[in-house]
Short mmCIF file of C-alpha atoms and ligand atoms in Angstrom, two decimals:
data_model
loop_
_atom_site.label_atom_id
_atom_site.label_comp_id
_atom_site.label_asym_id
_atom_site.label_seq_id
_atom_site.Cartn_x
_atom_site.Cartn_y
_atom_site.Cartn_z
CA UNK V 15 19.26 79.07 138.39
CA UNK V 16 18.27 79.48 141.87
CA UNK V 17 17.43 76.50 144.25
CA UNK V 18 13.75 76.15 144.47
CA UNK V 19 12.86 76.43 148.73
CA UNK V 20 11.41 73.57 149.86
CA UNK V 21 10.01 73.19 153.48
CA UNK V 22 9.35 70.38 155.84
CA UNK V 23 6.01 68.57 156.23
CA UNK V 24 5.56 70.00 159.41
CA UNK V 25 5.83 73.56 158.66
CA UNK V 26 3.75 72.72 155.23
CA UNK V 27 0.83 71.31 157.54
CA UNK V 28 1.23 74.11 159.90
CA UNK V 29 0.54 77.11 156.92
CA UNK V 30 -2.33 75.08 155.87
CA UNK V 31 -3.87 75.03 159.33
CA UNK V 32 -3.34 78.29 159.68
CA UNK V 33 -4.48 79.46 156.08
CA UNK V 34 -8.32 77.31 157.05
CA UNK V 35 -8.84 78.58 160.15
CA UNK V 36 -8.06 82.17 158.59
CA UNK V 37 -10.67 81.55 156.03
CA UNK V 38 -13.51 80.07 158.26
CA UNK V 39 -13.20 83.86 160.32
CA UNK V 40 -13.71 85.34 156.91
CA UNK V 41 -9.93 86.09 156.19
CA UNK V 42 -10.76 87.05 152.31
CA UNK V 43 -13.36 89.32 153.05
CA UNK V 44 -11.23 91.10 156.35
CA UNK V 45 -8.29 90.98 153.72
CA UNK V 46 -10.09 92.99 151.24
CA UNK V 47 -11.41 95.56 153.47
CA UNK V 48 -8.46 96.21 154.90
CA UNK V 49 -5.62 96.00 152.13
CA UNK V 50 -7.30 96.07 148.81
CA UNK V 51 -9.89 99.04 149.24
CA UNK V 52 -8.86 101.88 147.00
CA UNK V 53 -8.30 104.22 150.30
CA UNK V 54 -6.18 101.31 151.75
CA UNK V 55 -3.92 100.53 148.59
CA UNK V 56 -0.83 102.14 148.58
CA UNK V 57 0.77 104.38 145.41
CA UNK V 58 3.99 104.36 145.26
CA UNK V 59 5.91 106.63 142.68
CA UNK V 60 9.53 105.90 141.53
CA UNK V 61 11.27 108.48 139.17
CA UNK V 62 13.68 106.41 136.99
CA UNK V 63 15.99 109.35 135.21
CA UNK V 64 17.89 107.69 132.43
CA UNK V 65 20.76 109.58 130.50
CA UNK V 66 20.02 110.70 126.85
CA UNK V 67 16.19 109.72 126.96
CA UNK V 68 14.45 110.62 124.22
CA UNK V 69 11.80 113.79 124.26
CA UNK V 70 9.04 111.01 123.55
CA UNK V 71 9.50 108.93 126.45
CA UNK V 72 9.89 111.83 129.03
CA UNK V 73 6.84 110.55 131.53
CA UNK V 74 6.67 107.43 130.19
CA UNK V 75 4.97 105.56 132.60
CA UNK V 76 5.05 101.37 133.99
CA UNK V 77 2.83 100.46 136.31
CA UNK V 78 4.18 97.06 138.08
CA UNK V 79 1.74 95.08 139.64
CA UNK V 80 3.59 91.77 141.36
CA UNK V 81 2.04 88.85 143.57
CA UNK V 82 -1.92 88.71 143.16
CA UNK V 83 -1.83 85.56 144.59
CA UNK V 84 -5.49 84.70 144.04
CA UNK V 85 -6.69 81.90 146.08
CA UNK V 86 -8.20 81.58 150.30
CA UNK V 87 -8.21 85.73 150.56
CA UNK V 88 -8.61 86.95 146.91
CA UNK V 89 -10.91 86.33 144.52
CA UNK V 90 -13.55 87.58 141.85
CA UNK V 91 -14.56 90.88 142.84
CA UNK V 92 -11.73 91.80 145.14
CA UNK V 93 -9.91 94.05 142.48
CA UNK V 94 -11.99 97.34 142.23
CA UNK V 95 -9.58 99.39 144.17
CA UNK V 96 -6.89 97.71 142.04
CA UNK V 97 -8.64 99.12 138.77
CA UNK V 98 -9.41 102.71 139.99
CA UNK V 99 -6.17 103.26 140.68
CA UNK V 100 -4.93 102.07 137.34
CA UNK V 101 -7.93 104.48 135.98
CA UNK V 102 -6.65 107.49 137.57
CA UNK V 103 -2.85 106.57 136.29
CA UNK V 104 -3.46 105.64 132.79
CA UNK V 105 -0.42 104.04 132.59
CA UNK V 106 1.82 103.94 129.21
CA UNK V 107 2.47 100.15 130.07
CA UNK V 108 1.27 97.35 132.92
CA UNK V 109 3.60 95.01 134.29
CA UNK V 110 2.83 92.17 136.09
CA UNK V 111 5.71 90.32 137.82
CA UNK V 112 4.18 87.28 138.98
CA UNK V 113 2.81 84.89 141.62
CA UNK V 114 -0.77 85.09 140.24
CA UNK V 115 -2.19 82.31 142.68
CA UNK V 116 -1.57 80.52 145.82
CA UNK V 117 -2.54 76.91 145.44
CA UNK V 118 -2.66 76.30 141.23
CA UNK V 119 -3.79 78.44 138.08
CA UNK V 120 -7.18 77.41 139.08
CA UNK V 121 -7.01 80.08 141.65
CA UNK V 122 -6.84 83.05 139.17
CA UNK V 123 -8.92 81.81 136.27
CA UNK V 124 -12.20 83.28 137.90
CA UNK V 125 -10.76 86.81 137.89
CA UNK V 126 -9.75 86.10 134.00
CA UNK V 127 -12.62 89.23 133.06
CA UNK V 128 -11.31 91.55 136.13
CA UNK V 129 -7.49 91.23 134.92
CA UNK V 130 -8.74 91.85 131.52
CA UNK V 131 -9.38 95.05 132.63
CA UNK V 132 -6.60 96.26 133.84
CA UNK V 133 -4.74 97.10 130.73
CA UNK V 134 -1.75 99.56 129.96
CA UNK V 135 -2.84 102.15 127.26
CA UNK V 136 0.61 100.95 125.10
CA UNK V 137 0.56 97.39 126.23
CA UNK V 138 0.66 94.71 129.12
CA UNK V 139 3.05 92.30 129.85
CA UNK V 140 3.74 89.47 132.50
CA UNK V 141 6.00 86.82 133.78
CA UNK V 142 5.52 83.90 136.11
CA UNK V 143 6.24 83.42 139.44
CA UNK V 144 7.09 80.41 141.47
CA UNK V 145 3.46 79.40 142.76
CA UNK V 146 2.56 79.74 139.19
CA UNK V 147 4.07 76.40 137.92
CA UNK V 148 2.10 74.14 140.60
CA UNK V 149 1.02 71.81 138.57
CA UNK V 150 2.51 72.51 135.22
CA UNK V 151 -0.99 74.10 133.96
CA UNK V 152 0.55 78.13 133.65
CA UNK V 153 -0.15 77.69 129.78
CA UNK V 154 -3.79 77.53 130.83
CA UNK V 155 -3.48 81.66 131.81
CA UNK V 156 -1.41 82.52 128.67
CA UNK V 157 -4.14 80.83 126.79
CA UNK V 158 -7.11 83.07 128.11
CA UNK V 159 -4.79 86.54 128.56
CA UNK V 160 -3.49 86.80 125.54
CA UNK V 161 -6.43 87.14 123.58
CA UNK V 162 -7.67 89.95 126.28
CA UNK V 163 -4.16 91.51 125.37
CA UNK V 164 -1.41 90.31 127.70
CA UNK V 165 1.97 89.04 126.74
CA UNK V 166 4.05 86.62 128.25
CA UNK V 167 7.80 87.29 128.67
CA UNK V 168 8.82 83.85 128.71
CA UNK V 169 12.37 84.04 128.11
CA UNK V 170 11.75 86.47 125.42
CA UNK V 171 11.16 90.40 124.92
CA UNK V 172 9.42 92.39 122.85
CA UNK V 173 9.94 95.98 121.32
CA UNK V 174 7.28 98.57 122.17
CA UNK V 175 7.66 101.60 119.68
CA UNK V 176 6.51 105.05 121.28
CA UNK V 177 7.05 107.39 118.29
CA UNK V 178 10.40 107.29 116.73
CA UNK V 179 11.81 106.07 120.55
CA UNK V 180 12.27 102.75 120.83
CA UNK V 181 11.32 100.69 124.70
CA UNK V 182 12.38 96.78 125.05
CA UNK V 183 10.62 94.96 127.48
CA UNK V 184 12.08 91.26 128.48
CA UNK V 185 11.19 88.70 130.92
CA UNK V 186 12.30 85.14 132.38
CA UNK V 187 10.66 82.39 134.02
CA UNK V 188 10.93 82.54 137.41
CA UNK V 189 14.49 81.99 139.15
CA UNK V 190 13.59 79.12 141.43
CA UNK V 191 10.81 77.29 139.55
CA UNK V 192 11.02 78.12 135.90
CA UNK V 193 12.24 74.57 133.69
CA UNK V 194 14.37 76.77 131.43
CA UNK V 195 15.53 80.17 133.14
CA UNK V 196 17.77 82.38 130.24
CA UNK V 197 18.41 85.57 130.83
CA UNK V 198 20.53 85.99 127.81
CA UNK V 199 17.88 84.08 125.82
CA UNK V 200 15.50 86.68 126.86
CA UNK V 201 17.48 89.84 126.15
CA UNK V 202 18.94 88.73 122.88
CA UNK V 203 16.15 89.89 120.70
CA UNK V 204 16.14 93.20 121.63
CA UNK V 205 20.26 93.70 121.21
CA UNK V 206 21.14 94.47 117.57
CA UNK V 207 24.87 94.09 116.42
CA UNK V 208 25.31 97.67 116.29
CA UNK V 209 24.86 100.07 119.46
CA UNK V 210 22.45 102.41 117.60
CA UNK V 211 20.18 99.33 116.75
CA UNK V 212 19.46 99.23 120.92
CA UNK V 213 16.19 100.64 122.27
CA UNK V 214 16.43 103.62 123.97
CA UNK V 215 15.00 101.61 127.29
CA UNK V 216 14.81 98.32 128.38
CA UNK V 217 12.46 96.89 131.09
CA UNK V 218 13.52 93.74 133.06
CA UNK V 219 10.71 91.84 134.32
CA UNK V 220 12.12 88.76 136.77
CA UNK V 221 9.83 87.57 139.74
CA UNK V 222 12.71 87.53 141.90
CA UNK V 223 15.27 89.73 142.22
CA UNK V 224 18.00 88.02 142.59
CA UNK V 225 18.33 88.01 139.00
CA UNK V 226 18.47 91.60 138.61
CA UNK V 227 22.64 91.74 138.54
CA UNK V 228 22.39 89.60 135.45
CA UNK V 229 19.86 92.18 133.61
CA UNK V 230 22.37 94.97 134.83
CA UNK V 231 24.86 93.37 133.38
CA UNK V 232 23.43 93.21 130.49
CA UNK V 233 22.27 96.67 129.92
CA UNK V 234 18.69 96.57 131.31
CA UNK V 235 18.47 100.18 133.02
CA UNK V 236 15.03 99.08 135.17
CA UNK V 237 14.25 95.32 136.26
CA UNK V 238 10.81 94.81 137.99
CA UNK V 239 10.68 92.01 140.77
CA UNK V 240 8.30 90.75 143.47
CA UNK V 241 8.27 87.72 145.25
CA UNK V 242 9.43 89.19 148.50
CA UNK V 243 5.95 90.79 149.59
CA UNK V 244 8.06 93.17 151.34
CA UNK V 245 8.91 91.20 154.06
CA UNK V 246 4.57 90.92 154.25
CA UNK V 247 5.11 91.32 158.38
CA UNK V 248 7.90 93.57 159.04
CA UNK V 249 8.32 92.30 162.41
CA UNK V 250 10.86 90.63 164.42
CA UNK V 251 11.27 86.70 163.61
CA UNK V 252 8.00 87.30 160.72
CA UNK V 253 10.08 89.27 158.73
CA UNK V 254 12.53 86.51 158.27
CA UNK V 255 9.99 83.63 157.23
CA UNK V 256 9.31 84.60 153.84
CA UNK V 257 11.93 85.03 150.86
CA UNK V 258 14.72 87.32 151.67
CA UNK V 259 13.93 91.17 150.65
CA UNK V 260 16.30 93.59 148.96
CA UNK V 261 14.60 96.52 149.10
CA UNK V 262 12.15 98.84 147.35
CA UNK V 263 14.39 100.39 145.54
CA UNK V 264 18.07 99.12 145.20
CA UNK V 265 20.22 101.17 143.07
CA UNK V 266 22.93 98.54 140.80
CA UNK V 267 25.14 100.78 138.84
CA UNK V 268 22.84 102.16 135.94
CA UNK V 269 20.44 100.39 136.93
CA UNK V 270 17.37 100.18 139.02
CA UNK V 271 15.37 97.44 140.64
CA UNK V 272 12.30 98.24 141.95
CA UNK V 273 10.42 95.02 143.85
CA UNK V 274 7.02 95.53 144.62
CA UNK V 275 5.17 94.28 147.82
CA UNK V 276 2.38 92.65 145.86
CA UNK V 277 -1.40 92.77 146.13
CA UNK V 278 -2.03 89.57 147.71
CA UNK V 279 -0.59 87.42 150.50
CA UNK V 280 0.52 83.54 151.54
CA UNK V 281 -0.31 82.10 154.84
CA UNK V 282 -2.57 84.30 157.08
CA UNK V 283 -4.83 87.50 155.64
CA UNK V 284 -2.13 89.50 157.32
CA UNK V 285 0.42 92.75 156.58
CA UNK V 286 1.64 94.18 159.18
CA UNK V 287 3.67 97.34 158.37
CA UNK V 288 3.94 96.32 154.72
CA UNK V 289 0.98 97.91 152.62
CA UNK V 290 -0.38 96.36 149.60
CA UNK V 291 0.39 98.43 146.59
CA UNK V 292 0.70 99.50 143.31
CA UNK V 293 3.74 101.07 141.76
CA UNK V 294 4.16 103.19 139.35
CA UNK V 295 7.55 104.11 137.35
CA UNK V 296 7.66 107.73 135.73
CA UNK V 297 10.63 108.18 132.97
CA UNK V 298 12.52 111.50 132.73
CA UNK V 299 15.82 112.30 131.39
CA UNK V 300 19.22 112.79 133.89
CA UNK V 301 20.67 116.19 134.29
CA UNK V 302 24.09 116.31 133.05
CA UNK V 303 27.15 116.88 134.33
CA UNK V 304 25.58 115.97 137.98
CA UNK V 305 28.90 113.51 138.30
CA UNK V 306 28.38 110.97 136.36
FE1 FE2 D 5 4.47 85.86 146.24
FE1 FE2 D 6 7.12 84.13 144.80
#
C-alpha cells in the first residue's frame, strides 16, 4: 500500500556502526535508566468523547503501547516500569501497535514471560510493524502470545462485548511491509448490513498512520499508530531522518488518531526531547449541541 523505505549501503553500514559502538558503552543499560524507569516513562492521557456512547463504556479505557523494539538497548528485564504503570491503570484493553524488535523476532522472544504480563483486564490485541517481518518468522510471536492471551489483528477484527455495548477492534499488517495490507478486509467483520448491527466503537490499530484516512473513512472513530517514535530526536536535521510524524494527536473528521512515541528506539540509545511513553485513551460521551 505504501512503498517500503529502503536505504543505501552506506547509510545501512553507518547505523550499524553506530548501533555497536552504542552497545559496547553500555547503550541498553544507559537506555533503561534513563527512558524506561517508571519515574522516567511518560503517561500520556487522551480523552476520546464520542457522540451517543453508551453508559457502559463511559471510561472505557485503551492503553496503546507501540514500538518495543527489543534488540541492542532492550531486553529481558527492561520492562518493570512498563508494567507498573499498566498496574496502576488497569486498563479495560492493551494495544500494541507494533515494531516489537529491531533486527528479527528473535529479538523479542526472550521477553515472551514479561509481555505476558502486561495484559488488558478485557483483552489485548496487536498488529505488526515493519521490522517485524525481517525474515518472514512474525508467526513465531503469534504462536507463543496467543496462548498467554494476545490477539493478532491481521487484517481482521474482533468484537469485544462490555455489557450490552458493543467495542470492535480491527487491525492491518503494516502499510509498508505487510504481503497483504486490507483495510476493508479488516473492518468488514465488524460492519453488519444494518446500521444498528454496528458496535458502538471501533478501534483502528495500523502501525503507521498513514492509513488512518482509510479507517476514517470507514467509520473507525479512534485508529492507534506508531512507527514515527515521535520524531525520537526532535532536533534540527534528526528530526527528519526517521519516518515522517503526524502528530500526537491529529483530529480527521470524527475521528481520532493518536500515534504513540514508542518504548524503544533504532539506531543510537538516544531521545532527545521525545519521551518514551505509554498512552492511555479514556472514553466519555460528547456534549450535545456543542456545534456539531
Ligand atoms: Fe519503530
Ligand atoms: Fe516502524
Amino acid at each position: 500500500m505504501i512503498a517500503p523505505r529502503r536505504f543505501s549501503r552506506l547509510r545501512i553500514a553507518a547505523f550499524a556502526a553506530i548501533e555497536r559502538l552504542a552497545v559496547l558503552l553500555g547503550g541498553r543499560a544507559i537506555y533503561r535508566r534513563r527512558h524506561l524507569r517508571r519515574d522516567r516513562l511518560h503517561v500520556r492521557e487522551e480523552w476520546i468523547e464520542v457522540p451517543d456512547l453508551p453508559a457502559e463504556l463511559e471510561g472505557f479505557s485503551v492503553a496503546h503501547l507501540s514500538d518495543l523494539h527489543a534488540g541492542p538497548f532492550l531486553g529481558r528485564g527492561d520492562l518493570a516500569g512498563v508494567r507498573s504503570v499498566l498496574e496502576e491503570l488497569r486498563p479495560d484493553v492493551v494495544c500494541w501497535t507494533g515494531d516489537f524488535v529491531v533486527h528479527g523476532i528473535h529479538n523479542v522472544m526472550p521477553l515472551q514471560e514479561e509481555l505476558a504480563s502486561l495484559v488488558g483486564a478485557r483483552a489485548t490485541y496487536a498488529v505488526f510493524g515493519n521490522h517485524d517481518y525481517l525474515h518472514r518468522e512474525e508467526w513465531r510471536f503469534v504462536e507463543v502470545m496467543e496462548p498467554a492471551g494476545w490477539r493478532f489483528l491481521r487484517n481482521a477484527s474482533e468484537l469485544l462485548e462490555v455489557g450490552a455495548a458493543r467495542v470492535g477492534f480491527c487491525g492491518i499488517e503494516d502499510p509498508e511491509e505487510g504481503k497483504v495490507v486490507d483495510v476493508e478486509g479488516a473492518v468488514r467483520g465488524l460492519l453488519g448490513a444494518e446500521a444498528d448491527e454496528h458496535p458502538d466503537l471501533i478501534v483502528a490499530l495500523s502501525h503507521g498512520p498513514r492509513a488512518a484516512p482509510e479507517f476514517a473513512a470507514r467509520g473507525a472513530q479512534v485508529v492507534l499508530a506508531g512507527h514515527s517514535h515521535g520524531t525520537q530526536v526532535d532536533l534540527p536535521l534528526l528530526r527528519d531522518l526517521g519516518p515522517s510524524h503526524p502528530g500526537l494527536r491529529v483530529e480527521l473528521g470524527g475521528t481520532t488518531l493518536v500515534v504513540s512515541r514508542g518504548l524503544g528506539v533504532i539506531g543510537a540509545p538516544l531521545r532527545v526531547g521525545v519521551p518514551a511513553e505509554v498512552v492511555v485513551l479514556r472514553f466519555r460521551t460528547a456534549p450535545r449541541g456543542g456545534g456539531g
